[in-house]
Amino acid sequence: MVSMKKCKSSSSDSGKASRQNSSSGKYHVRSSGSMSSGYMKSSSHSQKKDRGESRSKPVQKYASNEKDYIFWCQRCNVPLIEKECGICGVEGAKIDLSQPADVRFCSPYEREVLHDFLIAEFGTDPLGDRIILMNKIPGDDKTDEVIVDSFVFGILRFDMQKMDYSFEPSVPGAHILIGNTEKKTVVLKKNFRHLNGKKVRYDMVDSMSDDIRVNDTVLIKSGNITGFGVALCDAKEAPAFDGPVLRVRKVDSQQFSLNKKVPGMDDVVAANVSHIRKIGRNAMNTIKGIANQKEYKNLPVNVSFSGGKDSLVVLDLTVSSLKNKNNREIRAFFLNTGIEFPETVEFAHNYCRDNGIELLEKNAASDFWDNVEAFGPPAKDFRWCCKICKLAPANEAIDECLKKSPTCITIDGKRRYESFSRARISTSENNPFVPGQLNIFPIKDWKAIEVWLYIYWRKLDYNPLYDLGFERVGCYLCPAALSAEYLRLRDLHLELHEKWNTFLMGWAKKNGLSESFIEHGLWRWKELPPKMIKLCEDMGISSSATAEESEFSVSITSGISPCKAGGYTIEASVHGFSMNKTRDVMNILGKTVFSEELGLLMVRDKTSTIKIFSSGNLVVNSDDKSLADSEFAETSRQLLKAHRCTGCGICIKSCPVNAISIKDGHVCIDEKCIHCGKCTDSCVVLRYEDKLR
């Protein structure tokens, strides 16, 4: 039964929750160069096949009108955003990209990692100073296709088990390497059988380099066929090995070579300059078109400046658009969470000072450390830190803005290629969480490579962390960061790493979790996704916490009281709930908006607003007392349904608009819901809620 008990504090025990998936059937959860044209025009599917990878599962699309390709001028040997090269005028070959297709330039640190690995494993690095692109693809952690001279050279990934980088060549990459080394090489006797995916015994081996060890990625040659595979034993054991000594991943008879021309970044910019100018003009027109509307033209313009590459570009675009237009006031909002990289804070201050831009900094100071003991580590699915360290300072800055003007205009650098949650952002929108704030997103359709081309073209200073191994430059302990990036924190700022790691180890001990759980970055989830559960199983790491279980409950922390913004409010604390399950049912109460960054789910109808935070805080605001009371009661019932759903499917048949489905064993109500309540009436959980213990 849903508990409606009074309590003195609004703090939630859900911060102690373990990173264990809870069953939907349980009522209690734990607390706490020269190439064939055929290859050039191949799809991303065929490129995947060349690496021996399965594409049996569909790839999730970021948007229906995705531009998941670039071009490559083989004459100038440079990547192109549009088909025609700005240097020679020749049309480039189309390169299809794996989703999300947010291709970027290889950073100096990534180049160093790749170089060191190629030298260590294959004794050669044929890439030299070539332009290298990195295309992020799905993986347990940092995983990128390495694109050189218009083809995928291989995959560089961070291995979550070894906590180190590994590299797997593609067929073109293997062919290039074979032409430069004899290390990690297996020569097979000529045969006419299909080899792809096959296991090979030693009697088919002509030679095998002595440096091969079991599980090594090896280069394979057989006549005019080249490719790669995996060693199933050490080379010295192979002659007497009882069983296959090699598993072939992919081999092919195509011939590949590196382009003789090695351009520099200035050449890449020159080849793309017309496109950079075009998208820059479009972005500036977006800013001017909205900011200069009659109701906004006399208001100051604020740029959300995080110190990252996207906000840097937006800041430059905004200044270029408006700075000399009627002395338009432009300010940079910098939210210092107190857990920023020192490099980021220094860069934000220096850039604004050097460019004569007013910097409005709001500092969360020690707020994170003051709350982490109560909530536990933040997680990808439990970002309480964003609410405390970002939302509060942001609201303070916006409040100051709204005291001087009726609307707070904010230019933001969000891009739809960054994540699934940002795939459908509009050009502008009123902030659903902060009334009076108008957000403008002028680079929402830009790829990372376009952001970097703009930076290089404009010769902008940028955050040095990008050259040191970071794709993103947010908080140094952010759970959204990659394990590969977190290890860089240890290299660059040992004292910051040790402070956070000491807390994590203590938290793990209190919750019955091993040091390995922390060392492999598993603290970054409250509910472990399937691939991380599999990782735990493979490594023998327990993902179950031993902290005392907390029964699901909704506890009122303040009665019905007048709200400063109007109407009446009830505040409560929700224990033992899953935000993922909650999100899937709340369309039944009204239109939902979810901010993963803030850990906030908001539901609105004509008379009420419901806010549910990942921390467990619940706030219901309605026009009058009786509405607030009834809305709170119904919210509590839907929370119970989300938690206790067994996936029986009875509610599906009761829905007149087919808005209900069962996802991962629990109910999911989509936006087609007409709020008729028939599914609630048919729900077994809610019908017998007084019997549930």
XYZ file of C-alpha atoms in Angstrom:
693
model
C 0.000 0.000 0.000
C 1.196 3.537 -0.664
C 2.304 5.000 2.628
C 1.021 8.535 3.370
C 3.019 9.236 6.523
C 4.179 12.609 7.826
C 7.916 13.155 8.099
C 10.137 16.044 9.114
C 12.693 15.824 6.361
C 12.370 15.758 2.595
C 15.615 13.888 2.030
C 15.294 10.642 0.130
C 16.789 7.265 0.893
C 16.865 6.563 -2.789
C 20.343 8.081 -2.905
C 21.598 4.910 -1.247
C 20.129 2.684 -3.919
C 22.273 -0.065 -5.342
C 23.198 -0.304 -9.014
C 21.152 -3.489 -9.298
C 18.241 -4.027 -11.658
C 15.142 -4.676 -9.614
C 12.525 -7.115 -10.825
C 9.170 -5.626 -11.712
C 7.531 -8.461 -9.806
C 9.066 -7.553 -6.461
C 7.480 -5.062 -4.103
C 10.709 -4.248 -2.272
C 13.791 -2.788 -3.916
C 17.226 -2.338 -2.485
C 18.095 1.051 -1.128
C 20.935 2.866 -0.463
C 44.591 6.741 -51.315
C 43.712 4.265 -54.204
C 40.547 2.394 -53.674
C 37.894 0.632 -55.635
C 34.825 2.734 -56.211
C 32.727 -0.133 -54.902
C 34.150 0.174 -51.427
C 33.911 3.943 -51.453
C 30.184 3.798 -52.050
C 29.534 1.005 -49.637
C 26.983 1.499 -46.903
C 27.710 1.547 -43.212
C 26.224 -1.951 -43.153
C 28.907 -3.306 -45.470
C 31.597 -1.507 -43.504
C 30.345 -3.263 -40.399
C 30.529 -6.572 -42.203
C 34.137 -5.846 -43.169
C 34.928 -5.778 -39.483
C 33.208 -9.063 -38.923
C 30.496 -7.505 -36.768
C 26.885 -8.535 -36.663
C 24.187 -6.057 -37.606
C 21.302 -8.290 -36.580
C 19.962 -5.638 -34.204
C 18.586 -2.439 -35.741
C 20.542 0.703 -35.067
C 18.558 3.379 -33.266
C 18.220 6.496 -35.381
C 18.734 9.919 -33.911
C 16.330 11.592 -36.313
C 14.363 10.747 -39.431
C 16.222 13.259 -41.640
C 19.680 12.180 -40.512
C 22.649 13.258 -42.619
C 24.690 10.176 -41.803
C 27.461 10.674 -44.362
C 30.288 12.959 -45.399
C 32.396 13.157 -48.568
C 36.104 12.783 -49.253
C 38.125 14.471 -51.989
C 40.645 11.860 -53.103
C 42.616 14.390 -55.161
C 43.269 16.683 -52.173
C 42.810 13.838 -49.650
C 40.549 15.847 -47.344
C 37.135 15.191 -45.760
C 34.257 17.282 -47.087
C 30.929 18.230 -45.550
C 29.436 18.975 -48.977
C 30.152 17.080 -52.188
C 32.352 19.616 -54.017
C 35.890 20.306 -52.822
C 36.585 23.985 -52.206
C 40.212 23.602 -53.321
C 40.085 21.659 -56.598
C 36.353 21.706 -57.413
C 36.222 17.917 -57.808
C 33.302 16.000 -56.321
C 34.230 13.858 -53.349
C 33.281 10.242 -52.791
C 30.442 9.638 -50.349
C 31.371 8.034 -47.019
C 28.463 6.521 -45.109
C 28.828 6.795 -41.350
C 27.572 4.573 -38.585
C 25.044 6.224 -36.269
C 24.983 8.712 -34.647
C 27.358 10.012 -37.353
C 28.741 12.807 -35.157
C 32.179 12.528 -36.740
C 35.032 14.636 -35.362
C 38.770 15.158 -35.816
C 41.153 12.877 -33.945
C 42.595 14.737 -30.947
C 46.348 14.821 -30.239
C 45.842 12.482 -27.291
C 43.820 9.980 -29.323
C 46.484 10.148 -32.017
C 49.118 9.345 -29.400
C 47.098 6.405 -28.066
C 46.618 5.010 -31.580
C 50.299 5.505 -32.462
C 51.509 3.798 -29.291
C 49.201 0.835 -29.822
C 50.167 0.342 -33.468
C 53.871 0.468 -32.585
C 53.489 -1.868 -29.603
C 51.359 -4.467 -31.379
C 52.388 -4.260 -35.037
C 55.736 -2.453 -34.885
C 54.607 0.191 -37.358
C 52.435 3.273 -37.621
C 51.784 3.913 -41.322
C 49.415 6.820 -40.628
C 52.035 9.439 -39.823
C 50.616 12.962 -39.824
C 47.498 12.181 -41.861
C 44.115 13.721 -41.188
C 42.211 11.249 -39.033
C 38.506 11.353 -38.265
C 36.878 9.595 -35.333
C 33.282 8.420 -35.605
C 31.623 7.351 -32.374
C 29.817 4.005 -32.565
C 27.964 1.948 -29.921
C 30.141 0.203 -27.351
C 30.584 -0.380 -23.634
C 32.686 2.765 -23.335
C 34.697 4.971 -25.689
C 34.446 3.300 -29.119
C 35.326 4.998 -32.412
C 35.774 4.145 -36.056
C 39.133 5.480 -37.240
C 38.705 7.014 -40.709
C 41.819 7.740 -42.788
C 42.153 8.626 -46.482
C 38.409 7.992 -47.040
C 38.169 4.507 -45.525
C 37.672 2.985 -42.090
C 41.135 1.949 -40.924
C 39.817 0.162 -37.839
C 38.178 0.582 -34.456
C 39.783 2.131 -31.384
C 37.936 1.165 -28.231
C 38.384 1.373 -24.501
C 38.100 -2.103 -22.983
C 36.063 -1.993 -19.769
C 37.543 -5.266 -18.542
C 41.188 -4.409 -19.145
C 40.555 -0.707 -18.474
C 42.843 0.088 -21.392
C 42.636 0.784 -25.113
C 42.567 -1.833 -27.839
C 42.590 -1.516 -31.626
C 41.068 -3.772 -34.248
C 41.932 -3.106 -37.893
C 39.369 -3.257 -40.669
C 40.137 -5.192 -43.868
C 41.622 -2.049 -45.502
C 43.539 -1.336 -42.293
C 44.891 -4.872 -42.162
C 45.975 -4.654 -45.799
C 47.881 -1.414 -45.101
C 49.528 -2.874 -41.989
C 50.562 -6.094 -43.749
C 52.402 -3.978 -46.276
C 54.423 -2.375 -43.481
C 55.084 -5.138 -40.932
C 55.645 -8.835 -40.312
C 54.575 -8.698 -36.655
C 51.318 -10.306 -35.477
C 50.961 -11.879 -38.918
C 49.617 -15.270 -40.003
C 50.142 -16.519 -43.553
C 47.648 -19.197 -44.567
C 48.127 -21.757 -47.300
C 46.186 -20.981 -50.448
C 42.731 -22.516 -50.445
C 39.462 -21.902 -52.210
C 37.161 -22.243 -49.242
C 35.217 -19.442 -47.677
C 37.250 -18.198 -44.710
C 35.206 -15.412 -43.168
C 34.130 -16.381 -39.658
C 35.859 -19.754 -39.842
C 38.214 -21.366 -37.345
C 41.512 -22.567 -38.819
C 43.694 -25.442 -37.648
C 47.484 -25.381 -37.814
C 47.665 -27.615 -40.898
C 46.302 -24.657 -42.901
C 48.993 -22.295 -41.567
C 52.036 -21.550 -43.714
C 53.712 -19.290 -41.123
C 52.880 -17.567 -37.869
C 54.967 -14.770 -36.300
C 56.502 -15.686 -32.950
C 55.064 -12.665 -31.127
C 51.447 -13.858 -31.333
C 49.694 -14.580 -28.037
C 46.265 -16.037 -27.356
C 43.423 -13.553 -27.987
C 45.683 -11.217 -29.969
C 44.229 -9.500 -33.012
C 46.318 -10.798 -35.917
C 46.835 -9.863 -39.554
C 45.997 -12.577 -42.085
C 47.381 -13.129 -45.558
C 46.583 -15.895 -48.025
C 47.705 -15.310 -51.609
C 46.070 -12.061 -52.694
C 43.625 -12.187 -49.780
C 44.213 -10.079 -46.662
C 42.293 -9.422 -43.486
C 42.312 -9.947 -39.741
C 41.361 -12.462 -37.094
C 41.935 -13.579 -33.500
C 44.613 -15.991 -32.248
C 43.238 -18.936 -30.260
C 46.626 -19.925 -28.838
C 50.210 -18.682 -28.486
C 52.333 -19.025 -31.626
C 54.825 -21.290 -29.860
C 52.006 -23.696 -28.902
C 50.370 -23.715 -32.327
C 52.215 -26.678 -33.954
C 51.065 -29.045 -31.205
C 47.810 -27.319 -30.347
C 44.806 -29.637 -30.240
C 42.182 -27.574 -32.000
C 41.860 -24.449 -34.141
C 44.685 -21.936 -33.733
C 42.963 -19.007 -35.415
C 39.512 -17.577 -35.925
C 39.204 -15.538 -39.109
C 37.111 -12.418 -38.656
C 37.119 -10.966 -42.178
C 39.300 -11.308 -45.272
C 38.937 -9.814 -48.735
C 40.782 -9.716 -52.066
C 40.409 -5.948 -52.557
C 43.592 -3.886 -52.695
C 44.030 -0.734 -50.643
C 46.743 1.895 -50.327
C 47.261 5.168 -48.540
C 47.048 8.382 -50.530
C 50.433 9.905 -51.376
C 49.140 13.365 -50.506
C 49.225 14.275 -46.788
C 47.322 17.549 -46.225
C 47.216 19.731 -43.111
C 44.294 21.210 -41.208
C 44.536 24.463 -43.182
C 43.829 22.429 -46.324
C 40.783 20.832 -44.703
C 39.423 24.246 -43.738
C 40.073 25.613 -47.247
C 38.246 22.669 -48.797
C 35.198 23.319 -46.602
C 35.252 27.097 -46.174
C 32.181 27.817 -48.315
C 30.150 25.385 -46.236
C 31.446 26.797 -42.946
C 30.493 30.298 -44.049
C 27.038 29.130 -45.089
C 26.163 27.378 -41.838
C 27.690 30.260 -39.899
C 25.467 32.752 -41.730
C 22.427 30.562 -41.139
C 23.168 30.343 -37.414
C 23.684 34.100 -37.170
C 20.421 34.695 -39.013
C 18.671 32.434 -36.520
C 20.051 34.449 -33.620
C 19.252 37.815 -35.213
C 15.860 36.679 -36.479
C 14.644 35.789 -32.989
C 16.583 38.210 -30.801
C 15.584 41.177 -32.989
C 11.861 40.478 -32.924
C 9.820 43.423 -31.694
C 9.229 42.049 -28.208
C 12.890 41.075 -27.704
C 14.986 43.622 -29.612
C 15.742 45.824 -26.600
C 16.506 42.965 -24.210
C 19.981 41.727 -23.221
C 21.139 38.452 -24.761
C 22.737 35.761 -22.647
C 24.877 32.897 -23.895
C 25.036 29.684 -21.901
C 28.817 29.271 -21.778
C 30.136 26.033 -20.297
C 33.692 26.372 -21.574
C 33.013 23.605 -24.102
C 33.390 23.685 -27.875
C 29.685 24.043 -28.729
C 29.034 26.946 -26.367
C 32.282 28.553 -27.567
C 31.010 28.566 -31.152
C 27.606 29.879 -30.088
C 29.239 32.661 -28.084
C 31.321 33.699 -31.096
C 28.280 33.565 -33.385
C 26.232 35.660 -30.978
C 28.909 38.319 -30.624
C 29.375 38.375 -34.407
C 25.615 38.744 -34.879
C 24.716 41.329 -32.281
C 27.699 42.960 -30.589
C 27.879 46.041 -32.806
C 24.145 46.266 -33.402
C 22.744 49.147 -31.322
C 25.169 48.329 -28.507
C 23.269 45.136 -27.729
C 24.153 43.843 -24.282
C 25.668 40.349 -24.436
C 26.617 38.318 -21.401
C 28.026 34.839 -20.934
C 26.369 32.685 -18.253
C 28.952 30.359 -16.691
C 27.588 27.890 -14.132
C 30.503 26.781 -11.984
C 29.301 23.589 -10.338
C 32.227 23.459 -7.922
C 33.358 20.225 -9.541
C 34.563 21.679 -12.841
C 37.991 20.899 -14.267
C 40.425 23.678 -13.322
C 41.215 24.054 -17.036
C 37.549 24.787 -17.784
C 37.215 27.505 -15.147
C 40.456 29.130 -16.254
C 39.483 28.974 -19.939
C 36.015 30.474 -19.383
C 37.459 33.427 -17.488
C 40.389 34.007 -19.843
C 38.325 33.765 -23.030
C 35.716 36.261 -21.891
C 38.359 38.645 -20.514
C 40.466 38.500 -23.688
C 37.431 39.061 -25.917
C 35.748 41.801 -23.880
C 32.677 39.735 -22.997
C 30.883 40.187 -19.690
C 30.994 36.936 -17.721
C 28.246 36.232 -15.223
C 29.477 33.341 -13.079
C 27.235 31.516 -10.644
C 29.091 29.211 -8.306
C 27.643 26.188 -6.539
C 30.758 26.135 -4.326
C 30.667 23.076 -2.015
C 27.038 22.098 -2.724
C 28.021 18.792 -4.293
C 30.202 17.675 -1.397
C 27.615 18.883 1.103
C 25.008 16.523 -0.366
C 26.883 13.497 -1.680
C 26.822 11.651 1.652
C 23.031 11.838 1.733
C 22.365 10.987 -1.911
C 25.321 8.756 -2.775
C 27.166 8.913 -6.103
C 25.272 10.553 -8.953
C 24.490 8.220 -11.842
C 23.522 8.361 -15.497
C 19.962 7.618 -14.400
C 20.155 9.531 -11.098
C 21.556 13.009 -11.733
C 20.673 14.664 -8.473
C 23.903 16.665 -8.824
C 22.537 18.608 -11.814
C 19.547 19.779 -9.793
C 21.724 21.016 -6.950
C 24.830 22.195 -8.787
C 23.307 23.448 -12.055
C 19.595 24.121 -11.690
C 19.873 26.237 -8.547
C 22.679 28.500 -9.861
C 20.959 28.693 -13.270
C 17.701 29.774 -11.680
C 19.569 32.424 -9.708
C 21.121 33.817 -12.892
C 17.798 33.743 -14.730
C 16.004 35.401 -11.811
C 18.521 38.242 -11.963
C 17.863 38.536 -15.688
C 14.070 38.532 -15.237
C 14.255 41.326 -12.666
C 15.508 43.584 -15.463
C 13.498 42.262 -18.421
C 10.275 40.291 -19.018
C 12.093 37.538 -20.928
C 15.508 35.996 -20.401
C 16.896 35.282 -23.887
C 19.492 32.500 -23.740
C 21.565 31.258 -26.684
C 22.491 27.620 -26.158
C 24.898 25.257 -27.940
C 22.866 22.036 -27.726
C 23.159 19.832 -30.821
C 20.827 17.026 -31.805
C 23.707 14.690 -32.710
C 24.954 14.638 -29.116
C 22.365 12.230 -27.704
C 19.011 10.569 -28.357
C 17.355 12.911 -25.860
C 18.443 15.956 -27.905
C 17.550 14.523 -31.330
C 14.329 16.539 -31.676
C 15.253 19.909 -30.211
C 13.659 22.910 -31.901
C 15.377 26.073 -33.110
C 13.910 27.895 -30.120
C 11.700 27.023 -27.196
C 10.383 28.420 -23.977
C 12.023 26.600 -21.096
C 9.292 24.337 -19.626
C 11.095 24.264 -16.283
C 11.816 28.010 -15.987
C 8.958 30.362 -17.002
C 10.235 33.463 -18.772
C 13.332 31.910 -20.301
C 13.518 31.702 -24.102
C 16.205 29.314 -25.375
C 17.628 29.603 -28.907
C 19.619 26.720 -30.434
C 21.383 28.080 -33.553
C 23.738 25.116 -34.126
C 21.282 22.336 -33.344
C 21.903 20.639 -36.733
C 25.711 20.904 -36.709
C 27.958 17.875 -36.499
C 31.023 17.900 -34.271
C 33.272 18.167 -37.351
C 31.439 21.348 -38.360
C 31.913 22.809 -34.893
C 35.644 22.118 -35.087
C 35.942 23.433 -38.649
C 34.333 26.687 -37.482
C 36.761 26.903 -34.542
C 39.766 26.321 -36.817
C 38.443 28.741 -39.459
C 37.850 31.484 -36.904
C 41.100 30.591 -35.111
C 39.319 30.538 -31.759
C 41.094 29.542 -28.578
C 39.432 26.463 -27.093
C 39.470 24.457 -23.893
C 42.805 22.544 -23.701
C 41.044 19.464 -22.305
C 39.942 18.545 -25.839
C 43.574 17.964 -26.790
C 44.142 15.888 -23.648
C 41.675 13.055 -24.240
C 38.213 14.439 -23.476
C 35.213 14.462 -25.824
C 33.249 16.503 -23.318
C 34.487 18.945 -20.703
C 31.792 18.855 -18.037
C 32.238 18.095 -14.349
C 35.309 15.973 -13.677
C 33.316 13.284 -11.822
C 30.213 13.329 -14.044
C 28.691 9.834 -14.407
C 27.980 10.642 -18.064
C 31.730 10.775 -18.703
C 33.466 7.729 -20.152
C 35.714 5.477 -18.106
C 38.488 6.346 -20.536
C 38.025 10.007 -19.621
C 37.824 9.306 -15.906
C 41.235 7.637 -16.029
C 42.603 10.778 -17.659
C 41.458 12.672 -14.576
C 43.841 10.506 -12.543
C 46.699 11.360 -14.917
C 46.002 15.103 -14.979
C 44.671 15.839 -11.495
C 45.606 13.072 -9.095
C 44.367 14.979 -6.039
C 40.857 15.398 -7.497
C 40.755 11.750 -8.552
C 41.858 10.539 -5.113
C 39.269 12.657 -3.305
C 36.411 11.241 -5.367
C 37.787 7.720 -5.417
C 38.121 7.721 -1.624
C 34.445 8.594 -1.312
C 33.436 5.925 -3.852
C 35.406 3.213 -2.081
C 33.824 4.122 1.244
C 30.359 4.149 -0.299
C 30.966 0.754 -1.906
C 32.107 -0.758 1.386
C 28.996 0.490 3.203
C 26.790 -0.991 0.490
C 28.530 -4.361 0.220
C 30.059 -3.692 -3.174
C 33.607 -4.587 -4.161
C 36.473 -2.286 -5.075
C 36.311 -3.802 -8.580
C 32.784 -2.438 -8.892
C 34.241 1.051 -8.471
C 37.448 0.457 -10.440
C 35.465 -0.574 -13.529
C 33.199 2.476 -13.366
C 29.997 0.630 -12.476
C 29.038 3.265 -9.901
C 27.875 5.385 -12.854
C 24.495 3.612 -12.972
C 21.796 3.323 -10.365
C 20.130 0.567 -12.355
C 22.763 -1.286 -14.360
C 21.878 -1.695 -18.062
C 22.016 -5.226 -19.508
C 25.460 -4.781 -21.073
C 26.926 -3.762 -17.715
C 25.223 -6.653 -15.938
C 26.827 -8.940 -18.534
C 30.193 -7.282 -17.876
C 29.782 -7.972 -14.154
C 28.953 -11.612 -14.863
C 31.945 -12.019 -17.179
C 34.300 -10.538 -14.603
C 32.756 -12.169 -11.540
C 31.838 -8.813 -9.983
C 28.785 -8.761 -7.753
C 26.324 -6.012 -8.668
C 24.095 -6.596 -5.644
C 24.292 -4.265 -2.698
C 23.724 -5.572 0.821
C 22.239 -2.412 2.274
C 18.904 -2.730 4.047
C 15.983 -2.826 1.649
C 13.598 0.117 1.480
C 9.905 -0.500 0.812
C 8.241 1.588 -1.859
C 6.458 4.525 -0.264
C 5.319 8.069 -0.861
C 5.763 10.184 2.266
C 4.258 13.668 2.583
C 6.872 16.137 3.805
C 4.610 19.202 3.890
C 0.848 19.566 3.858
C -1.180 21.543 1.357
C 0.190 25.070 1.458
C -0.110 28.245 -0.626
C 2.541 28.572 -3.316
C 4.334 31.852 -4.050
C 3.752 31.330 -7.776
C 0.031 30.838 -7.154
C -2.213 27.918 -6.252
C -1.422 25.274 -3.661
C 1.454 22.839 -3.274
C 2.075 19.439 -1.711
C 5.636 18.185 -1.280
C 6.557 14.551 -0.704
C 9.435 12.098 -0.765
C 9.270 8.950 -2.897
C 11.325 5.950 -1.777
C 12.299 2.850 -3.717
C 11.199 3.990 -7.172
C 12.625 3.791 -10.696
C 12.639 6.977 -12.780
C 12.742 4.906 -15.984
C 9.522 3.089 -15.071
C 7.921 6.271 -13.803
C 8.599 8.098 -17.076
C 6.828 5.349 -18.963
C 3.465 5.780 -17.198
C 3.132 9.486 -16.449
C 1.626 10.416 -19.839
C -1.625 9.241 -18.285
C -1.653 12.351 -16.096
C -0.768 14.931 -18.750
C 1.927 16.168 -21.077
C 5.364 15.113 -19.862
C 8.751 16.785 -20.209
C 11.926 15.042 -19.001
C 15.349 16.550 -18.417
C 17.928 13.808 -18.000
C 20.542 16.432 -17.187
C 18.501 17.776 -14.283
C 16.996 14.439 -13.260
C 13.532 16.006 -13.481
C 10.256 14.677 -14.893
C 7.502 17.293 -15.180
C 3.854 16.534 -15.940
C 1.372 19.262 -16.864
C -2.371 19.403 -17.418
C -4.755 22.368 -17.484
C -4.859 22.835 -13.728
C -1.783 21.162 -12.240
C 1.973 20.713 -12.488
C 3.759 17.655 -11.097
C 7.536 17.555 -10.656
C 9.310 14.281 -9.857
C 13.061 14.363 -9.231
C 15.523 11.473 -9.492
C 16.445 12.244 -5.885
C 12.936 11.156 -4.842
C 11.430 14.598 -4.264
C 7.850 15.065 -5.479
C 6.109 18.444 -5.829
C 2.456 18.814 -6.872
C 1.067 22.289 -7.607
C -2.618 22.873 -8.453
C -5.073 25.756 -8.700
C -6.828 24.999 -5.417
C -6.551 22.797 -2.340
C -8.900 20.047 -3.442
C -7.229 19.756 -6.839
C -3.802 19.561 -5.202
C -5.033 16.800 -2.898
C -6.648 14.725 -5.647
C -3.721 15.242 -8.039
C -1.276 14.108 -5.372
C -3.321 10.996 -4.629
C -3.511 10.064 -8.326
C 0.203 10.710 -8.801
C 0.927 8.378 -5.880
C -1.260 5.667 -7.422
C 0.493 5.938 -10.777
C 3.882 5.752 -9.068
C 2.735 2.559 -7.377
C 1.527 1.158 -10.696
C 4.867 1.937 -12.312
C 6.726 0.234 -9.469
C 4.525 -2.864 -9.072
C 3.602 -3.535 -12.723
C 3.993 -7.216 -13.565
C 3.516 -6.770 -17.311
C 0.233 -8.718 -17.331
C -1.075 -6.613 -20.240
C -4.698 -6.331 -19.083
C -4.577 -2.549 -19.463
C -3.602 -2.861 -23.148
C -7.018 -4.227 -24.060
C -8.801 -1.479 -22.162
C -7.116 1.386 -24.029
C -9.318 2.790 -26.839
C -6.431 4.518 -28.657
C -3.713 1.816 -28.458
C -1.438 4.031 -26.375
C -0.210 1.226 -24.099
C 2.516 -1.372 -24.583
C 4.690 -3.560 -22.397
C 8.370 -2.655 -22.449
C 11.013 -4.646 -20.565
C 8.301 -6.270 -18.469
C 6.454 -3.123 -17.401
C 3.749 -0.843 -18.759
C 4.543 2.045 -21.098
C 1.959 4.719 -21.955
C 2.834 6.857 -24.978
C 1.801 10.368 -26.060
C -1.392 9.133 -27.779
C -2.982 8.787 -24.323
C -6.300 10.685 -24.031
C -6.363 10.439 -20.215
C -9.646 8.510 -20.104
C -8.553 6.478 -17.070
C -9.784 3.128 -18.398
C -6.371 1.520 -17.955
C -6.271 2.676 -14.348
C -9.693 1.134 -13.732
C -8.517 -2.197 -15.153
C -5.147 -2.300 -13.385
C -4.882 -5.230 -10.976
C -2.140 -3.506 -8.980
C -4.310 -0.467 -8.282
C -7.484 -2.442 -7.717
C -5.823 -4.413 -4.961
C -3.384 -1.789 -3.718
C -4.596 -2.134 -0.129
C -3.577 -5.815 -0.236
C -0.014 -5.158 -1.348
C 2.621 -5.385 1.362
